C-alpha positions as a LaTeX table, in Angstrom:
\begin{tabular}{lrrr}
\hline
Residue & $x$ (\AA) & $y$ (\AA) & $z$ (\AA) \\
\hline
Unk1 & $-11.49$ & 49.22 & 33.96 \\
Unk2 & $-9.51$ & 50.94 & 31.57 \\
Unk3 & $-6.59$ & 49.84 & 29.86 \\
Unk4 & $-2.96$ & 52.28 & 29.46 \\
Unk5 & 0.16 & 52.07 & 29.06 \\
Unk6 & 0.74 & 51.32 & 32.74 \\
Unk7 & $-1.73$ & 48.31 & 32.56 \\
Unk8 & $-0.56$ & 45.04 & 32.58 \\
Unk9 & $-2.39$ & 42.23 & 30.31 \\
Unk10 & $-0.93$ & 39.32 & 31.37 \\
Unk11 & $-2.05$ & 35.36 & 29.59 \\
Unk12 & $-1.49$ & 32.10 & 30.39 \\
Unk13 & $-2.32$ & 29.44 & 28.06 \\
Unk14 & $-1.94$ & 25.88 & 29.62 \\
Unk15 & $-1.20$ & 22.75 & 26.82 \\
Unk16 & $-2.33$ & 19.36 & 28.08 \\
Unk17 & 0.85 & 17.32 & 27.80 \\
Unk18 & $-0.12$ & 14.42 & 25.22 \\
Unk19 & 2.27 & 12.00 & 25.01 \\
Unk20 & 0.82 & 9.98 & 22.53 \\
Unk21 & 2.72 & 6.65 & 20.75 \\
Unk22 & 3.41 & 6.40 & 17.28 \\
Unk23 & 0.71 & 3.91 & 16.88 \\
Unk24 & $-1.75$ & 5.05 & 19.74 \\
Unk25 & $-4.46$ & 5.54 & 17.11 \\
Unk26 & $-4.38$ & 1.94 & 16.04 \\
Unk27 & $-4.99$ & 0.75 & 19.55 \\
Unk28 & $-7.88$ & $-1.71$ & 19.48 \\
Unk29 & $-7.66$ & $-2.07$ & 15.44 \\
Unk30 & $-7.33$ & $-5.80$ & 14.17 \\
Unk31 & $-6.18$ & $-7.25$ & 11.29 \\
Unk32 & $-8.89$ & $-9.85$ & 9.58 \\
Unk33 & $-8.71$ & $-12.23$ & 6.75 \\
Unk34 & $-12.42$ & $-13.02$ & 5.34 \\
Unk35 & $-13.71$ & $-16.37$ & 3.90 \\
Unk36 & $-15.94$ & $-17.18$ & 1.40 \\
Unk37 & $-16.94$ & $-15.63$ & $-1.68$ \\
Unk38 & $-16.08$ & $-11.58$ & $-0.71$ \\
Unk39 & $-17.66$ & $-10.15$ & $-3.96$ \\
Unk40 & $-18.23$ & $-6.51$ & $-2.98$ \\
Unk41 & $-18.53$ & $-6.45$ & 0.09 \\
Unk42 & $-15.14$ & $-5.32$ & 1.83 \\
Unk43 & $-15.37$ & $-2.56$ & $-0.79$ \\
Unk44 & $-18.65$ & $-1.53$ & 0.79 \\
Unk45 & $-17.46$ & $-1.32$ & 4.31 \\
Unk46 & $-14.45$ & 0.60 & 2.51 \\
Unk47 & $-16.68$ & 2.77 & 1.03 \\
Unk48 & $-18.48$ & 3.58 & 4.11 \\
Unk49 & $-15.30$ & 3.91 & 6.91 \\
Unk50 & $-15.63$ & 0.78 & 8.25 \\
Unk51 & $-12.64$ & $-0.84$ & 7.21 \\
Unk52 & $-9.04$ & $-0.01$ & 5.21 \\
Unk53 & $-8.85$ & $-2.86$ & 2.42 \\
Unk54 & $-5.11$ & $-3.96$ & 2.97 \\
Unk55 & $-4.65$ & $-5.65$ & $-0.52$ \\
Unk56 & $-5.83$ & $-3.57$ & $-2.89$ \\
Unk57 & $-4.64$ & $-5.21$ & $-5.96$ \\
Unk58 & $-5.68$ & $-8.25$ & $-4.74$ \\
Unk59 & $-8.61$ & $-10.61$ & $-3.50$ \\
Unk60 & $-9.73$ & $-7.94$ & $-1.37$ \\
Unk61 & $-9.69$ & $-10.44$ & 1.52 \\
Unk62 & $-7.04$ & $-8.78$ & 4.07 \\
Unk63 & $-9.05$ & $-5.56$ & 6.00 \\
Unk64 & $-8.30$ & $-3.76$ & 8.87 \\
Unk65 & $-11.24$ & $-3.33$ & 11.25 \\
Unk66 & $-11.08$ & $-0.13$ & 13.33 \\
Unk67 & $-12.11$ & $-0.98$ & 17.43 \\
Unk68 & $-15.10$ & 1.21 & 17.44 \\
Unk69 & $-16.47$ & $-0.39$ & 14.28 \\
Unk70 & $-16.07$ & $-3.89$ & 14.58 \\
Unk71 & $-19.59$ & $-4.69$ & 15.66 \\
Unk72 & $-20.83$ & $-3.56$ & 12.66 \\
Unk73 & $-18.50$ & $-4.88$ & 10.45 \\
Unk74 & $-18.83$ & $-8.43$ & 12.16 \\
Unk75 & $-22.76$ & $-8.06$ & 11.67 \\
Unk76 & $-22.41$ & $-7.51$ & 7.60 \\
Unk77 & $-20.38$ & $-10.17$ & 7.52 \\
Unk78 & $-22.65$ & $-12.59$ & 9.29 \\
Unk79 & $-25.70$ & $-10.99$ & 6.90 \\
Unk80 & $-23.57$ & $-11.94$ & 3.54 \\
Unk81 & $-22.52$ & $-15.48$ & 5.62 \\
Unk82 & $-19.24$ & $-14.67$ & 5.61 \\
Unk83 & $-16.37$ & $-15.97$ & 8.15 \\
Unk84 & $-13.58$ & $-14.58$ & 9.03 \\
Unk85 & $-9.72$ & $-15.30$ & 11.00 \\
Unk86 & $-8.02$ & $-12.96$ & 12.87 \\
Unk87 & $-4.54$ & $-12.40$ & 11.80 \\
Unk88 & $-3.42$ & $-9.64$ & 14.22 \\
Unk89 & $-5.00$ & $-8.85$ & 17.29 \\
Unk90 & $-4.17$ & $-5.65$ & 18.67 \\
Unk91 & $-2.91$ & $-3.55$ & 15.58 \\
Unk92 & $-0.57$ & $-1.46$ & 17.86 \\
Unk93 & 0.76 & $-4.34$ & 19.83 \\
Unk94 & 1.76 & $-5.95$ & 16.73 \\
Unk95 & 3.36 & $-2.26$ & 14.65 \\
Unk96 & 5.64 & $-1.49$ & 17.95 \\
Unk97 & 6.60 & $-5.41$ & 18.69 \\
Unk98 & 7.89 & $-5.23$ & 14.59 \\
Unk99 & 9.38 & $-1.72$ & 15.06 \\
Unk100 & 12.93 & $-2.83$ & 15.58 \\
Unk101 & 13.16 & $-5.89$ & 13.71 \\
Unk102 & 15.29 & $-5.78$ & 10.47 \\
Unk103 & 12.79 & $-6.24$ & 7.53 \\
Unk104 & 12.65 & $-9.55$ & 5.46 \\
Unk105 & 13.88 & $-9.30$ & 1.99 \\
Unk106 & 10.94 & $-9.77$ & $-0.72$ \\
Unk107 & 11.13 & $-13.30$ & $-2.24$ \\
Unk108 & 10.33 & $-11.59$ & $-5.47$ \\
Unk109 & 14.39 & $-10.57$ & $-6.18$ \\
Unk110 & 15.75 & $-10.73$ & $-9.61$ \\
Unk111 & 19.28 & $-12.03$ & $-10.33$ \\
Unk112 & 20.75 & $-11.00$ & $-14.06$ \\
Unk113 & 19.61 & $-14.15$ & $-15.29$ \\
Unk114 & 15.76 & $-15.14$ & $-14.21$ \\
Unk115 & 13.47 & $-12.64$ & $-12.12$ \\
Unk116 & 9.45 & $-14.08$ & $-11.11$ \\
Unk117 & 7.24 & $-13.52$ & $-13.87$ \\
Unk118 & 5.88 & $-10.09$ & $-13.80$ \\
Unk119 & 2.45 & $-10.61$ & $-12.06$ \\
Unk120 & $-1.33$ & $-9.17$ & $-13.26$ \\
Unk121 & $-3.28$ & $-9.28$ & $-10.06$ \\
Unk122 & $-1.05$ & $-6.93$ & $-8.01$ \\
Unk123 & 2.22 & $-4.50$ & $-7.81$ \\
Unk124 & 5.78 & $-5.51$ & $-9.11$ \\
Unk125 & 8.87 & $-4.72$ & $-6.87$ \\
Unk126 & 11.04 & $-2.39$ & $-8.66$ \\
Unk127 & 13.13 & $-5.43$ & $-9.32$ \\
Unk128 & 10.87 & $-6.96$ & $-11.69$ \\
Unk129 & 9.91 & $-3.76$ & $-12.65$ \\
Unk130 & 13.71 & $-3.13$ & $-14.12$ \\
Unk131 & 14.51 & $-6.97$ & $-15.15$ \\
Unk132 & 11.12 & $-7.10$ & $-17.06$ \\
Unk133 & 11.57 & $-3.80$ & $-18.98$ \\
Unk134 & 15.95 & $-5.01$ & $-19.57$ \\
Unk135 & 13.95 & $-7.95$ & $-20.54$ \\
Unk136 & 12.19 & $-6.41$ & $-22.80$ \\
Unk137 & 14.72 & $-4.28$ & $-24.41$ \\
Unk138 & 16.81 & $-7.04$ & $-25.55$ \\
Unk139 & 14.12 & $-9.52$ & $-27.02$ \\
Unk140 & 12.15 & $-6.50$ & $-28.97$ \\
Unk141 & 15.01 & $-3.70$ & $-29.40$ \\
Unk142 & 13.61 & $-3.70$ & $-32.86$ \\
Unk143 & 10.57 & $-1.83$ & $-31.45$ \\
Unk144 & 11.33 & $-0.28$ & $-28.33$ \\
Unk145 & 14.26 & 0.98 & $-26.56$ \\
Unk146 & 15.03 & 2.06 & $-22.85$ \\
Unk147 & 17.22 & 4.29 & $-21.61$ \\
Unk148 & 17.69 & 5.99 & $-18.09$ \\
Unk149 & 17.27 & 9.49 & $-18.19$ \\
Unk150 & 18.66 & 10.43 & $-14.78$ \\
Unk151 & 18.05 & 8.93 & $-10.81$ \\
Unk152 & 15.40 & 9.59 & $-8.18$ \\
Unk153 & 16.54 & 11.17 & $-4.95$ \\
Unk154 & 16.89 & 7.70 & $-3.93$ \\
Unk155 & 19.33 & 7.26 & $-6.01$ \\
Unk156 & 17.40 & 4.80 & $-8.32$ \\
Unk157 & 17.08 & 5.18 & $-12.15$ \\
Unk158 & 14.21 & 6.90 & $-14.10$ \\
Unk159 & 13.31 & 4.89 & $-16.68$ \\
Unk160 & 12.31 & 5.98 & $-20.18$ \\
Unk161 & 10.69 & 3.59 & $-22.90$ \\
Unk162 & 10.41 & 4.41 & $-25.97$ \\
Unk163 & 8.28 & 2.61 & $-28.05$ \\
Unk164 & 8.49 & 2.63 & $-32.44$ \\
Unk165 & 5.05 & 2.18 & $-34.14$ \\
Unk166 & 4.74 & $-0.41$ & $-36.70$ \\
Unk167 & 4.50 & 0.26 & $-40.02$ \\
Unk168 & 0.96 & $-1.28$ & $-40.35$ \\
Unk169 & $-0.42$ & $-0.30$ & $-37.29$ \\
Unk170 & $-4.14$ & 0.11 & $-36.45$ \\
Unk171 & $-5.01$ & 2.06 & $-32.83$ \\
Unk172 & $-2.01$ & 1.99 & $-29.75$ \\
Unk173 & $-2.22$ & 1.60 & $-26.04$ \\
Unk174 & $-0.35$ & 3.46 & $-23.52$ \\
Unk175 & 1.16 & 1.53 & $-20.42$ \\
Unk176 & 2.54 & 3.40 & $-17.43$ \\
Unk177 & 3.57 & 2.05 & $-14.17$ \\
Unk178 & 5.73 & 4.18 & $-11.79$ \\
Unk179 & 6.94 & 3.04 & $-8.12$ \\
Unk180 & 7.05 & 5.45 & $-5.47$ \\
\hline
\end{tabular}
C-alpha cells in the first residue's frame, strides 16, 4: 500500500477513564503506634520502603504501614519483640471522613504575654517561632536585634536576626530554622 496525498491515515487512541480518589493510593495503609524500646528499627523499615516514619522529630514511634507491606513489617517487629496499636485503620477511610472538618487550633498558641517553651525534640509553630525570637530581642537587644525584612506570599513576616559578637569571643555557632 502506498501512501499520497489522497490517503487517509486515520488514529484512534482510547484513554481508560480512571477516576481515581484523592486518597485511592492510601487504601489499605494503617496508621501504627509501636511499643517498647524502638531503637532503630522504624528507621530501618524507613530505610528500606516499608514504612513512612510520621514523627520525625520525635520518638520515632508513629509509622504508616503501606497494605502490601504489612506482613513484613509485622514480622520485624515480632523478631525485635516489639508490640504495636493501631491508631487508624484504613488510611483513606480516615483522610476523606476528616476532609471537611474545620481543623483544630494547635494548643501551642502564644498570647503577647506567655507562649509554651520553645521545645528541643521536635518543630515550633511559627507562633513560638516569632514570640521566642520577640522574646529574645527584648531580654538580649544588647547582642542581637531582629527586624522583618519584608512578608512571605502568605503574607507572614521574614525574619532577620542579627547577632553582635562579643568582644572576647572564642569560635560561634550558626542557628537557622525556617517554616515553610
Amino acid at each position: 500500500m502506498q501512501l499520497g496525498p489522497s490517503s487517509i491515515l486515520g488514529l484512534v487512541i482510547i484513554f481508560p477513564r480512571v477516576c481515581w480518589s484523592r486518597y485511592e493510593a492510601l487504601s489499605g495503609d494503617q496508621v501504627w503506634e509501636l511499643q517498647g524500646e524502638v531503637g532503630l528499627v522504624s528507621t530501618m523499615l524507613g530505610s528500606k520502603g516499608l514504612v513512612d516514619i510520621l514523627d520525625e522529630s520525635g520518638p520515632r514511634r508513629m509509622i504508616r504501614v503501606r497494605a502490601k507491606h504489612s506482613a513484613e513489617v509485622l514480622l520485624t517487629l515480632l523478631q525485635n519483640n516489639l508490640s504495636y496499636k493501631i491508631l487508624v485503620e484504613d488510611l483513606a477511610s480516615y483522610l476523606k471522613e476528616k476532609e471537611g472538618q474545620p481543623r483544630r487550633r494547635s494548643s501551642n498558641t502564644c498570647s503577647s504575654s506567655s507562649c509554651p517553651r520553645p521545645l528541643s525534640d521536635s518543630y515550633m509553630t511559627l507562633d513560638q517561632i516569632e514570640w521566642y525570637l520577640k522574646e529574645l530581642n527584648t531580654t538580649h537587644s544588647s547582642r542581637l536585634s531582629v527586624t522583618s525584612i519584608g512578608k512571605s506570599i502568605e503574607g507572614r513576616d521574614i525574619w532577620l536576626v542579627h547577632i553582635r559578637p562579643r568582644r572576647c569571643s572564642v569560635g560561634g555557632a550558626v542557628w537557622i530554622e525556617a517554616v515553610s
